[in-house]
Amino acid sequence: MTRSSIALITGSTSGIGLAIADGLASNGCSVMLNGLGSPEQIDAARAQVARHGGEVDYNGADLARPEQVEAMIADAERRFGRIDILINNAGIQHTARVEAFAAERWDAVLAINLSASFHAIRCALPGMQARGHGRIVNIASVHGLVASAEKSAYVAAKHGIIGLTKVVALENAKADITCNAVCPGWVLTPLVQKQIDARAQREGIDNARAERELLAEKQPSLRFTRPEDIARAVAFLCGPGAGNMTGTTLTLDGGWTAQ
Ligand code: NAD
């Protein structure tokens, strides 16, 4: 990463992706944002990231649609001339036991959390290979390393993205193109807030107690990892200190997977 690097961050209208966009922009990158949201939310995300001074643009690709992923990569390359840094961050969650898991929810989780990353990498790699440089970071999860009940599609997709990370790393190891995954534990974002709300409702408890219980069940630090912690990890992986780090995972989980 240099002060003129170009970064594309999927799912950067909210949560971890927005923090990553902020972090990369504060390191001097120009960024292409992507994600769903109201026009107001998208404008707010653009304005927030733009205050760091670099150029900011937005592509509204629906990542469940491979042709829109392809068009997003082409749009970023046309707009900025190249993509130096690709962050595959967008993700959704759905919880149900396997026998009750709706097939269309399985398809949606796999499409957005796994296949979209494959398509983005597939389309961004030729440009990176032509220039002999690139940084790819996939936002996986502790659920790429261990499982939790009722998250079959999410766990399968996140295990899959770690496998994909390793293959991309091996295929590009001789070039200055690295591919790594970040594995957060609980981070308080809209994706997790929905799970806290569901727990509070299910157990008839208040939100603060649902939050404490959620952490106590899995995350020994009893603290949420902050979106800006993930952003710093990503900046490290895109920076000079990680030039020979590829095909691996960086875990920020308050001890979750040490148990
Ligand atoms: P979030 O819900 O705040 O953000 C998700 C982003 O993905 C949003 O910008 C949303 O618009 C975008 N998105 C969803 N579906 C999309 C689609 N079809 N097309 C384009 N964009 C789409 O969630 P978050 O917690 O910030 O999650 C970001 C990533 O971090 C996800 O991959 C998630 O699995 C991973 N993660 C989160 C946690 C956590 O505790 N929050 C833990 C581990 C991993």
PDB file of C-alpha atoms and ligand atoms in Angstrom:
ATOM      1  CA  MET A   1       0.000   0.000   0.000  1.00  0.00           C
ATOM      2  CA  THR A   2       1.289   3.422  -0.954  1.00  0.00           C
ATOM      3  CA  ARG A   3      -0.362   6.793  -0.519  1.00  0.00           C
ATOM      4  CA  SER A   4      -1.792   6.489  -4.018  1.00  0.00           C
ATOM      5  CA  SER A   5      -3.116   2.923  -3.837  1.00  0.00           C
ATOM      6  CA  ILE A   6      -6.568   2.125  -5.180  1.00  0.00           C
ATOM      7  CA  ALA A   7      -8.792  -0.043  -2.990  1.00  0.00           C
ATOM      8  CA  LEU A   8     -12.154  -1.683  -3.617  1.00  0.00           C
ATOM      9  CA  ILE A   9     -14.007  -2.749  -0.474  1.00  0.00           C
ATOM     10  CA  THR A  10     -17.211  -4.768  -0.822  1.00  0.00           C
ATOM     11  CA  GLY A  11     -19.974  -4.244   1.719  1.00  0.00           C
ATOM     12  CA  SER A  12     -18.522  -0.916   2.807  1.00  0.00           C
ATOM     13  CA  THR A  13     -21.747   0.979   3.453  1.00  0.00           C
ATOM     14  CA  SER A  14     -21.905  -0.371   7.007  1.00  0.00           C
ATOM     15  CA  GLY A  15     -20.051  -1.998   9.885  1.00  0.00           C
ATOM     16  CA  ILE A  16     -16.634  -3.544   9.341  1.00  0.00           C
ATOM     17  CA  GLY A  17     -16.431  -2.667   5.636  1.00  0.00           C
ATOM     18  CA  LEU A  18     -17.033   1.020   6.290  1.00  0.00           C
ATOM     19  CA  ALA A  19     -14.336   0.998   8.990  1.00  0.00           C
ATOM     20  CA  ILE A  20     -11.917  -0.691   6.563  1.00  0.00           C
ATOM     21  CA  ALA A  21     -12.693   1.933   3.898  1.00  0.00           C
ATOM     22  CA  ASP A  22     -12.085   4.663   6.472  1.00  0.00           C
ATOM     23  CA  GLY A  23      -8.818   3.020   7.545  1.00  0.00           C
ATOM     24  CA  LEU A  24      -7.475   2.603   4.007  1.00  0.00           C
ATOM     25  CA  ALA A  25      -8.531   6.142   3.040  1.00  0.00           C
ATOM     26  CA  SER A  26      -6.756   7.487   6.124  1.00  0.00           C
ATOM     27  CA  ASN A  27      -3.617   5.728   4.796  1.00  0.00           C
ATOM     28  CA  GLY A  28      -3.960   7.707   1.562  1.00  0.00           C
ATOM     29  CA  CYS A  29      -5.862   5.218  -0.600  1.00  0.00           C
ATOM     30  CA  SER A  30      -8.554   6.195  -3.064  1.00  0.00           C
ATOM     31  CA  VAL A  31     -11.483   3.865  -2.565  1.00  0.00           C
ATOM     32  CA  MET A  32     -14.412   2.349  -4.405  1.00  0.00           C
ATOM     33  CA  LEU A  33     -17.231   1.611  -1.993  1.00  0.00           C
ATOM     34  CA  ASN A  34     -19.924  -1.014  -2.506  1.00  0.00           C
ATOM     35  CA  GLY A  35     -22.899  -2.208  -0.521  1.00  0.00           C
ATOM     36  CA  LEU A  36     -26.602  -1.964  -0.034  1.00  0.00           C
ATOM     37  CA  GLY A  37     -28.401   0.832   1.774  1.00  0.00           C
ATOM     38  CA  SER A  38     -30.658   3.838   1.420  1.00  0.00           C
ATOM     39  CA  PRO A  39     -29.387   6.775  -0.667  1.00  0.00           C
ATOM     40  CA  GLU A  40     -28.858   8.658   2.618  1.00  0.00           C
ATOM     41  CA  GLN A  41     -26.767   5.813   4.089  1.00  0.00           C
ATOM     42  CA  ILE A  42     -24.661   5.585   0.925  1.00  0.00           C
ATOM     43  CA  ASP A  43     -24.146   9.364   0.803  1.00  0.00           C
ATOM     44  CA  ALA A  44     -23.163   9.365   4.481  1.00  0.00           C
ATOM     45  CA  ALA A  45     -20.638   6.545   3.898  1.00  0.00           C
ATOM     46  CA  ARG A  46     -19.139   8.399   0.916  1.00  0.00           C
ATOM     47  CA  ALA A  47     -18.877  11.639   2.872  1.00  0.00           C
ATOM     48  CA  GLN A  48     -17.333   9.901   5.890  1.00  0.00           C
ATOM     49  CA  VAL A  49     -14.617   8.230   3.799  1.00  0.00           C
ATOM     50  CA  ALA A  50     -14.022  11.303   1.606  1.00  0.00           C
ATOM     51  CA  ARG A  51     -13.051  13.458   4.577  1.00  0.00           C
ATOM     52  CA  HIS A  52      -9.631  11.701   4.530  1.00  0.00           C
ATOM     53  CA  GLY A  53      -8.909  13.503   1.260  1.00  0.00           C
ATOM     54  CA  GLY A  54      -8.596  10.652  -1.273  1.00  0.00           C
ATOM     55  CA  GLU A  55     -11.031  10.054  -4.102  1.00  0.00           C
ATOM     56  CA  VAL A  56     -14.142   8.061  -3.267  1.00  0.00           C
ATOM     57  CA  ASP A  57     -16.626   6.442  -5.600  1.00  0.00           C
ATOM     58  CA  TYR A  58     -19.433   3.939  -5.138  1.00  0.00           C
ATOM     59  CA  ASN A  59     -20.677   0.947  -7.111  1.00  0.00           C
ATOM     60  CA  GLY A  60     -24.020  -0.547  -6.072  1.00  0.00           C
ATOM     61  CA  ALA A  61     -23.460  -4.089  -7.376  1.00  0.00           C
ATOM     62  CA  ASP A  62     -25.661  -6.763  -5.842  1.00  0.00           C
ATOM     63  CA  LEU A  63     -22.978  -9.307  -5.005  1.00  0.00           C
ATOM     64  CA  ALA A  64     -25.434 -12.188  -5.247  1.00  0.00           C
ATOM     65  CA  ARG A  65     -25.278 -11.596  -9.028  1.00  0.00           C
ATOM     66  CA  PRO A  66     -21.964 -12.709 -10.629  1.00  0.00           C
ATOM     67  CA  GLU A  67     -22.448 -10.433 -13.666  1.00  0.00           C
ATOM     68  CA  GLN A  68     -22.786  -7.436 -11.334  1.00  0.00           C
ATOM     69  CA  VAL A  69     -19.578  -8.428  -9.507  1.00  0.00           C
ATOM     70  CA  GLU A  70     -17.771  -8.560 -12.860  1.00  0.00           C
ATOM     71  CA  ALA A  71     -19.170  -5.161 -13.841  1.00  0.00           C
ATOM     72  CA  MET A  72     -18.123  -3.692 -10.456  1.00  0.00           C
ATOM     73  CA  ILE A  73     -14.483  -4.732 -10.980  1.00  0.00           C
ATOM     74  CA  ALA A  74     -14.516  -3.325 -14.522  1.00  0.00           C
ATOM     75  CA  ASP A  75     -16.106  -0.102 -13.240  1.00  0.00           C
ATOM     76  CA  ALA A  76     -13.413   0.340 -10.557  1.00  0.00           C
ATOM     77  CA  GLU A  77     -10.628  -0.300 -13.078  1.00  0.00           C
ATOM     78  CA  ARG A  78     -12.176   2.169 -15.525  1.00  0.00           C
ATOM     79  CA  ARG A  79     -12.778   4.805 -12.846  1.00  0.00           C
ATOM     80  CA  PHE A  80      -9.368   4.581 -11.106  1.00  0.00           C
ATOM     81  CA  GLY A  81      -7.177   2.883 -13.746  1.00  0.00           C
ATOM     82  CA  ARG A  82      -6.446  -0.192 -11.612  1.00  0.00           C
ATOM     83  CA  ILE A  83      -7.230  -2.052  -8.379  1.00  0.00           C
ATOM     84  CA  ASP A  84      -4.249  -2.496  -6.031  1.00  0.00           C
ATOM     85  CA  ILE A  85      -6.227  -3.685  -3.014  1.00  0.00           C
ATOM     86  CA  LEU A  86      -9.335  -5.856  -3.057  1.00  0.00           C
ATOM     87  CA  ILE A  87     -11.170  -6.383   0.229  1.00  0.00           C
ATOM     88  CA  ASN A  88     -13.910  -9.002   0.071  1.00  0.00           C
ATOM     89  CA  ASN A  89     -15.943  -8.053   3.101  1.00  0.00           C
ATOM     90  CA  ALA A  90     -19.683  -8.166   2.318  1.00  0.00           C
ATOM     91  CA  GLY A  91     -21.551 -10.848   4.180  1.00  0.00           C
ATOM     92  CA  ILE A  92     -24.942 -11.883   5.483  1.00  0.00           C
ATOM     93  CA  GLN A  93     -26.079 -14.283   8.175  1.00  0.00           C
ATOM     94  CA  HIS A  94     -29.025 -16.637   8.520  1.00  0.00           C
ATOM     95  CA  THR A  95     -29.581 -18.936  11.481  1.00  0.00           C
ATOM     96  CA  ALA A  96     -31.633 -22.138  11.576  1.00  0.00           C
ATOM     97  CA  ARG A  97     -30.968 -25.802  12.211  1.00  0.00           C
ATOM     98  CA  VAL A  98     -29.947 -27.672   9.051  1.00  0.00           C
ATOM     99  CA  GLU A  99     -33.250 -29.518   8.704  1.00  0.00           C
ATOM    100  CA  ALA A 100     -35.102 -26.200   8.852  1.00  0.00           C
ATOM    101  CA  PHE A 101     -32.635 -24.145   6.789  1.00  0.00           C
ATOM    102  CA  ALA A 102     -34.466 -22.679   3.773  1.00  0.00           C
ATOM    103  CA  ALA A 103     -32.662 -23.670   0.556  1.00  0.00           C
ATOM    104  CA  GLU A 104     -32.873 -20.115  -0.827  1.00  0.00           C
ATOM    105  CA  ARG A 105     -31.195 -18.746   2.329  1.00  0.00           C
ATOM    106  CA  TRP A 106     -28.385 -21.289   1.886  1.00  0.00           C
ATOM    107  CA  ASP A 107     -27.967 -20.155  -1.728  1.00  0.00           C
ATOM    108  CA  ALA A 108     -27.956 -16.464  -0.748  1.00  0.00           C
ATOM    109  CA  VAL A 109     -25.373 -16.893   2.040  1.00  0.00           C
ATOM    110  CA  LEU A 110     -23.079 -18.944  -0.217  1.00  0.00           C
ATOM    111  CA  ALA A 111     -23.522 -16.486  -3.106  1.00  0.00           C
ATOM    112  CA  ILE A 112     -22.681 -13.368  -1.092  1.00  0.00           C
ATOM    113  CA  ASN A 113     -20.220 -14.739   1.502  1.00  0.00           C
ATOM    114  CA  LEU A 114     -18.246 -17.038  -0.819  1.00  0.00           C
ATOM    115  CA  SER A 115     -19.017 -16.965  -4.547  1.00  0.00           C
ATOM    116  CA  ALA A 116     -18.925 -13.145  -4.779  1.00  0.00           C
ATOM    117  CA  SER A 117     -15.355 -13.204  -3.435  1.00  0.00           C
ATOM    118  CA  PHE A 118     -14.378 -15.819  -6.028  1.00  0.00           C
ATOM    119  CA  HIS A 119     -15.852 -13.706  -8.831  1.00  0.00           C
ATOM    120  CA  ALA A 120     -14.242 -10.486  -7.572  1.00  0.00           C
ATOM    121  CA  ILE A 121     -10.832 -12.157  -7.221  1.00  0.00           C
ATOM    122  CA  ARG A 122     -11.200 -13.900 -10.601  1.00  0.00           C
ATOM    123  CA  CYS A 123     -11.884 -10.574 -12.308  1.00  0.00           C
ATOM    124  CA  ALA A 124      -9.359  -8.433 -10.386  1.00  0.00           C
ATOM    125  CA  LEU A 125      -6.399 -10.831 -10.674  1.00  0.00           C
ATOM    126  CA  PRO A 126      -5.532 -10.293 -14.374  1.00  0.00           C
ATOM    127  CA  GLY A 127      -4.918  -6.586 -13.748  1.00  0.00           C
ATOM    128  CA  MET A 128      -2.877  -7.321 -10.612  1.00  0.00           C
ATOM    129  CA  GLN A 129      -0.862  -9.981 -12.475  1.00  0.00           C
ATOM    130  CA  ALA A 130      -0.180  -7.606 -15.390  1.00  0.00           C
ATOM    131  CA  ARG A 131       1.217  -5.043 -12.919  1.00  0.00           C
ATOM    132  CA  GLY A 132       2.902  -7.684 -10.723  1.00  0.00           C
ATOM    133  CA  HIS A 133       1.360  -6.288  -7.561  1.00  0.00           C
ATOM    134  CA  GLY A 134      -1.802  -6.763  -5.518  1.00  0.00           C
ATOM    135  CA  ARG A 135      -3.204  -7.207  -2.050  1.00  0.00           C
ATOM    136  CA  ILE A 136      -6.336  -9.291  -1.490  1.00  0.00           C
ATOM    137  CA  VAL A 137      -7.897  -9.569   1.948  1.00  0.00           C
ATOM    138  CA  ASN A 138     -10.939 -11.731   2.570  1.00  0.00           C
ATOM    139  CA  ILE A 139     -12.964 -10.994   5.681  1.00  0.00           C
ATOM    140  CA  ALA A 140     -13.693 -14.514   6.897  1.00  0.00           C
ATOM    141  CA  SER A 141     -14.638 -15.156  10.535  1.00  0.00           C
ATOM    142  CA  VAL A 142     -13.857 -17.378  13.483  1.00  0.00           C
ATOM    143  CA  HIS A 143     -16.557 -19.411  11.742  1.00  0.00           C
ATOM    144  CA  GLY A 144     -13.977 -20.131   9.053  1.00  0.00           C
ATOM    145  CA  LEU A 145     -12.001 -21.988  11.743  1.00  0.00           C
ATOM    146  CA  VAL A 146     -14.632 -23.426  14.086  1.00  0.00           C
ATOM    147  CA  ALA A 147     -18.391 -23.961  13.946  1.00  0.00           C
ATOM    148  CA  SER A 148     -21.481 -22.857  15.831  1.00  0.00           C
ATOM    149  CA  ALA A 149     -24.874 -24.551  15.720  1.00  0.00           C
ATOM    150  CA  GLU A 150     -27.546 -23.090  13.432  1.00  0.00           C
ATOM    151  CA  LYS A 151     -25.031 -21.395  11.110  1.00  0.00           C
ATOM    152  CA  SER A 152     -24.480 -24.107   8.490  1.00  0.00           C
ATOM    153  CA  ALA A 153     -24.360 -21.854   5.426  1.00  0.00           C
ATOM    154  CA  TYR A 154     -22.263 -19.164   7.117  1.00  0.00           C
ATOM    155  CA  VAL A 155     -19.776 -21.694   8.541  1.00  0.00           C
ATOM    156  CA  ALA A 156     -19.535 -23.521   5.204  1.00  0.00           C
ATOM    157  CA  ALA A 157     -18.990 -20.249   3.323  1.00  0.00           C
ATOM    158  CA  LYS A 158     -16.397 -18.971   5.804  1.00  0.00           C
ATOM    159  CA  HIS A 159     -14.473 -22.271   5.812  1.00  0.00           C
ATOM    160  CA  GLY A 160     -14.659 -22.075   2.007  1.00  0.00           C
ATOM    161  CA  ILE A 161     -13.245 -18.561   1.835  1.00  0.00           C
ATOM    162  CA  ILE A 162     -10.208 -19.626   3.865  1.00  0.00           C
ATOM    163  CA  GLY A 163      -9.626 -22.449   1.371  1.00  0.00           C
ATOM    164  CA  LEU A 164      -9.989 -20.015  -1.521  1.00  0.00           C
ATOM    165  CA  THR A 165      -7.549 -17.640   0.203  1.00  0.00           C
ATOM    166  CA  LYS A 166      -4.891 -20.362   0.307  1.00  0.00           C
ATOM    167  CA  VAL A 167      -5.327 -21.341  -3.359  1.00  0.00           C
ATOM    168  CA  VAL A 168      -5.130 -17.725  -4.571  1.00  0.00           C
ATOM    169  CA  ALA A 169      -2.029 -17.218  -2.398  1.00  0.00           C
ATOM    170  CA  LEU A 170      -0.301 -20.292  -3.872  1.00  0.00           C
ATOM    171  CA  GLU A 171      -1.171 -19.464  -7.468  1.00  0.00           C
ATOM    172  CA  ASN A 172       0.310 -15.961  -7.098  1.00  0.00           C
ATOM    173  CA  ALA A 173       3.097 -16.606  -4.605  1.00  0.00           C
ATOM    174  CA  LYS A 174       5.932 -15.692  -6.969  1.00  0.00           C
ATOM    175  CA  ALA A 175       4.411 -12.324  -7.815  1.00  0.00           C
ATOM    176  CA  ASP A 176       4.038  -9.523  -5.288  1.00  0.00           C
ATOM    177  CA  ILE A 177       0.381 -10.513  -4.903  1.00  0.00           C
ATOM    178  CA  THR A 178      -0.735 -11.661  -1.470  1.00  0.00           C
ATOM    179  CA  CYS A 179      -4.058 -13.098  -0.377  1.00  0.00           C
ATOM    180  CA  ASN A 180      -4.929 -13.413   3.309  1.00  0.00           C
ATOM    181  CA  ALA A 181      -8.014 -13.781   5.460  1.00  0.00           C
ATOM    182  CA  VAL A 182      -9.053 -11.961   8.617  1.00  0.00           C
ATOM    183  CA  CYS A 183     -11.078 -13.890  11.184  1.00  0.00           C
ATOM    184  CA  PRO A 184     -13.014 -11.663  13.578  1.00  0.00           C
ATOM    185  CA  GLY A 185     -14.900 -12.948  16.594  1.00  0.00           C
ATOM    186  CA  TRP A 186     -17.907 -10.907  17.731  1.00  0.00           C
ATOM    187  CA  VAL A 187     -17.862  -7.344  16.395  1.00  0.00           C
ATOM    188  CA  LEU A 188     -20.801  -5.113  17.288  1.00  0.00           C
ATOM    189  CA  THR A 189     -22.276  -4.263  13.873  1.00  0.00           C
ATOM    190  CA  PRO A 190     -25.814  -4.442  12.407  1.00  0.00           C
ATOM    191  CA  LEU A 191     -25.138  -8.106  11.481  1.00  0.00           C
ATOM    192  CA  VAL A 192     -24.550  -9.018  15.139  1.00  0.00           C
ATOM    193  CA  GLN A 193     -27.114  -6.571  16.542  1.00  0.00           C
ATOM    194  CA  LYS A 194     -29.813  -8.633  14.793  1.00  0.00           C
ATOM    195  CA  GLN A 195     -28.590 -11.736  16.666  1.00  0.00           C
ATOM    196  CA  ILE A 196     -28.582  -9.851  19.988  1.00  0.00           C
ATOM    197  CA  ASP A 197     -32.119  -8.581  19.348  1.00  0.00           C
ATOM    198  CA  ALA A 198     -33.280 -12.116  18.475  1.00  0.00           C
ATOM    199  CA  ARG A 199     -31.731 -13.498  21.679  1.00  0.00           C
ATOM    200  CA  ALA A 200     -33.319 -10.754  23.817  1.00  0.00           C
ATOM    201  CA  GLN A 201     -36.704 -11.505  22.314  1.00  0.00           C
ATOM    202  CA  ARG A 202     -36.336 -15.293  22.524  1.00  0.00           C
ATOM    203  CA  GLU A 203     -35.267 -15.246  26.174  1.00  0.00           C
ATOM    204  CA  GLY A 204     -37.392 -12.284  27.294  1.00  0.00           C
ATOM    205  CA  ILE A 205     -34.312 -10.388  28.541  1.00  0.00           C
ATOM    206  CA  ASP A 206     -33.098  -6.839  27.939  1.00  0.00           C
ATOM    207  CA  ASN A 207     -30.584  -5.967  25.259  1.00  0.00           C
ATOM    208  CA  ALA A 208     -27.636  -5.381  27.598  1.00  0.00           C
ATOM    209  CA  ARG A 209     -28.080  -8.830  29.158  1.00  0.00           C
ATOM    210  CA  ALA A 210     -28.442 -10.449  25.722  1.00  0.00           C
ATOM    211  CA  GLU A 211     -25.153  -8.783  24.730  1.00  0.00           C
ATOM    212  CA  ARG A 212     -23.374 -10.064  27.861  1.00  0.00           C
ATOM    213  CA  GLU A 213     -24.709 -13.589  27.324  1.00  0.00           C
ATOM    214  CA  LEU A 214     -23.695 -13.606  23.657  1.00  0.00           C
ATOM    215  CA  LEU A 215     -20.113 -12.661  24.574  1.00  0.00           C
ATOM    216  CA  ALA A 216     -19.902 -15.027  27.562  1.00  0.00           C
ATOM    217  CA  GLU A 217     -20.893 -17.990  25.424  1.00  0.00           C
ATOM    218  CA  LYS A 218     -17.919 -17.713  23.017  1.00  0.00           C
ATOM    219  CA  GLN A 219     -15.563 -14.755  23.504  1.00  0.00           C
ATOM    220  CA  PRO A 220     -13.391 -15.034  26.652  1.00  0.00           C
ATOM    221  CA  SER A 221     -12.348 -11.362  26.578  1.00  0.00           C
ATOM    222  CA  LEU A 222     -16.041 -10.503  27.128  1.00  0.00           C
ATOM    223  CA  ARG A 223     -15.413  -7.524  24.837  1.00  0.00           C
ATOM    224  CA  PHE A 224     -16.434  -6.964  21.249  1.00  0.00           C
ATOM    225  CA  THR A 225     -13.650  -6.608  18.681  1.00  0.00           C
ATOM    226  CA  ARG A 226     -14.074  -3.094  17.258  1.00  0.00           C
ATOM    227  CA  PRO A 227     -14.546  -2.462  13.514  1.00  0.00           C
ATOM    228  CA  GLU A 228     -11.504  -0.171  13.661  1.00  0.00           C
ATOM    229  CA  ASP A 229      -9.408  -3.077  15.046  1.00  0.00           C
ATOM    230  CA  ILE A 230     -10.298  -5.051  11.913  1.00  0.00           C
ATOM    231  CA  ALA A 231      -9.460  -1.999   9.798  1.00  0.00           C
ATOM    232  CA  ARG A 232      -5.980  -1.817  11.366  1.00  0.00           C
ATOM    233  CA  ALA A 233      -5.419  -5.536  10.724  1.00  0.00           C
ATOM    234  CA  VAL A 234      -6.392  -5.021   7.084  1.00  0.00           C
ATOM    235  CA  ALA A 235      -4.093  -1.986   6.772  1.00  0.00           C
ATOM    236  CA  PHE A 236      -1.268  -4.133   8.171  1.00  0.00           C
ATOM    237  CA  LEU A 237      -1.949  -6.907   5.630  1.00  0.00           C
ATOM    238  CA  CYS A 238      -1.877  -4.321   2.831  1.00  0.00           C
ATOM    239  CA  GLY A 239       1.242  -2.614   4.185  1.00  0.00           C
ATOM    240  CA  PRO A 240       4.978  -3.251   3.771  1.00  0.00           C
ATOM    241  CA  GLY A 241       5.326  -5.418   6.891  1.00  0.00           C
ATOM    242  CA  ALA A 242       3.123  -8.130   5.397  1.00  0.00           C
ATOM    243  CA  GLY A 243       4.799  -8.328   1.972  1.00  0.00           C
ATOM    244  CA  ASN A 244       5.790 -11.981   2.476  1.00  0.00           C
ATOM    245  CA  MET A 245       2.665 -12.977   4.410  1.00  0.00           C
ATOM    246  CA  THR A 246       0.252 -14.888   2.201  1.00  0.00           C
ATOM    247  CA  GLY A 247      -2.306 -17.677   2.391  1.00  0.00           C
ATOM    248  CA  THR A 248      -2.833 -17.248   6.091  1.00  0.00           C
ATOM    249  CA  THR A 249      -5.377 -16.007   8.618  1.00  0.00           C
ATOM    250  CA  LEU A 250      -5.230 -13.192  11.140  1.00  0.00           C
ATOM    251  CA  THR A 251      -7.635 -13.832  14.009  1.00  0.00           C
ATOM    252  CA  LEU A 252      -9.102 -11.082  16.238  1.00  0.00           C
ATOM    253  CA  ASP A 253     -11.474 -13.004  18.473  1.00  0.00           C
ATOM    254  CA  GLY A 254     -10.782 -12.229  22.140  1.00  0.00           C
ATOM    255  CA  GLY A 255      -9.636 -15.828  22.643  1.00  0.00           C
ATOM    256  CA  TRP A 256     -12.661 -17.524  21.054  1.00  0.00           C
ATOM    257  CA  THR A 257     -10.629 -20.066  19.046  1.00  0.00           C
ATOM    258  CA  ALA A 258      -8.006 -20.616  21.772  1.00  0.00           C
ATOM    259  CA  GLN A 259     -10.523 -22.615  23.803  1.00  0.00           C
TER     260      GLN A 259
HETATM  261  P1  NAD B   1     -22.966  -5.464   8.230  1.00  0.00           P
HETATM  262  O1  NAD B   1     -24.314  -6.077   8.080  1.00  0.00           O
HETATM  263  O2  NAD B   1     -22.793  -4.265   9.079  1.00  0.00           O
HETATM  264  O3  NAD B   1     -22.360  -5.111   6.785  1.00  0.00           O
HETATM  265  C1  NAD B   1     -22.486  -5.984   5.717  1.00  0.00           C
HETATM  266  C2  NAD B   1     -22.208  -5.227   4.441  1.00  0.00           C
HETATM  267  O4  NAD B   1     -22.431  -6.117   3.323  1.00  0.00           O
HETATM  268  C3  NAD B   1     -23.170  -4.037   4.226  1.00  0.00           C
HETATM  269  O5  NAD B   1     -22.486  -2.960   3.626  1.00  0.00           O
HETATM  270  C4  NAD B   1     -24.191  -4.607   3.252  1.00  0.00           C
HETATM  271  O6  NAD B   1     -24.854  -3.620   2.473  1.00  0.00           O
HETATM  272  C5  NAD B   1     -23.307  -5.499   2.400  1.00  0.00           C
HETATM  273  N1  NAD B   1     -24.077  -6.479   1.648  1.00  0.00           N
HETATM  274  C6  NAD B   1     -24.912  -7.433   2.119  1.00  0.00           C
HETATM  275  N2  NAD B   1     -25.495  -8.087   1.100  1.00  0.00           N
HETATM  276  C7  NAD B   1     -25.005  -7.531  -0.041  1.00  0.00           C
HETATM  277  C8  NAD B   1     -25.221  -7.765  -1.422  1.00  0.00           C
HETATM  278  N3  NAD B   1     -26.074  -8.697  -1.866  1.00  0.00           N
HETATM  279  N4  NAD B   1     -24.555  -6.992  -2.300  1.00  0.00           N
HETATM  280  C9  NAD B   1     -23.715  -6.018  -1.894  1.00  0.00           C
HETATM  281  N5  NAD B   1     -23.463  -5.759  -0.589  1.00  0.00           N
HETATM  282  C10 NAD B   1     -24.109  -6.514   0.317  1.00  0.00           C
HETATM  283  O7  NAD B   1     -22.031  -6.677   8.702  1.00  0.00           O
HETATM  284  P2  NAD B   1     -20.545  -6.698   9.314  1.00  0.00           P
HETATM  285  O8  NAD B   1     -20.651  -7.287  10.663  1.00  0.00           O
HETATM  286  O9  NAD B   1     -19.843  -5.426   9.117  1.00  0.00           O
HETATM  287  O10 NAD B   1     -19.920  -7.833   8.381  1.00  0.00           O
HETATM  288  C11 NAD B   1     -18.883  -7.602   7.451  1.00  0.00           C
HETATM  289  C12 NAD B   1     -18.126  -8.899   7.236  1.00  0.00           C
HETATM  290  O11 NAD B   1     -17.509  -9.291   8.460  1.00  0.00           O
HETATM  291  C13 NAD B   1     -19.025 -10.066   6.804  1.00  0.00           C
HETATM  292  O12 NAD B   1     -18.362 -10.851   5.844  1.00  0.00           O
HETATM  293  C14 NAD B   1     -19.182 -10.856   8.085  1.00  0.00           C
HETATM  294  O13 NAD B   1     -19.443 -12.218   7.862  1.00  0.00           O
HETATM  295  C15 NAD B   1     -17.805 -10.642   8.722  1.00  0.00           C
HETATM  296  N6  NAD B   1     -17.774 -10.890  10.157  1.00  0.00           N
HETATM  297  C16 NAD B   1     -18.522 -10.142  11.007  1.00  0.00           C
HETATM  298  C17 NAD B   1     -18.448 -10.425  12.367  1.00  0.00           C
HETATM  299  C18 NAD B   1     -19.233  -9.647  13.380  1.00  0.00           C
HETATM  300  O14 NAD B   1     -19.212 -10.037  14.560  1.00  0.00           O
HETATM  301  N7  NAD B   1     -19.877  -8.556  13.027  1.00  0.00           N
HETATM  302  C19 NAD B   1     -17.644 -11.459  12.831  1.00  0.00           C
HETATM  303  C20 NAD B   1     -16.903 -12.198  11.924  1.00  0.00           C
HETATM  304  C21 NAD B   1     -16.971 -11.901  10.582  1.00  0.00           C
END
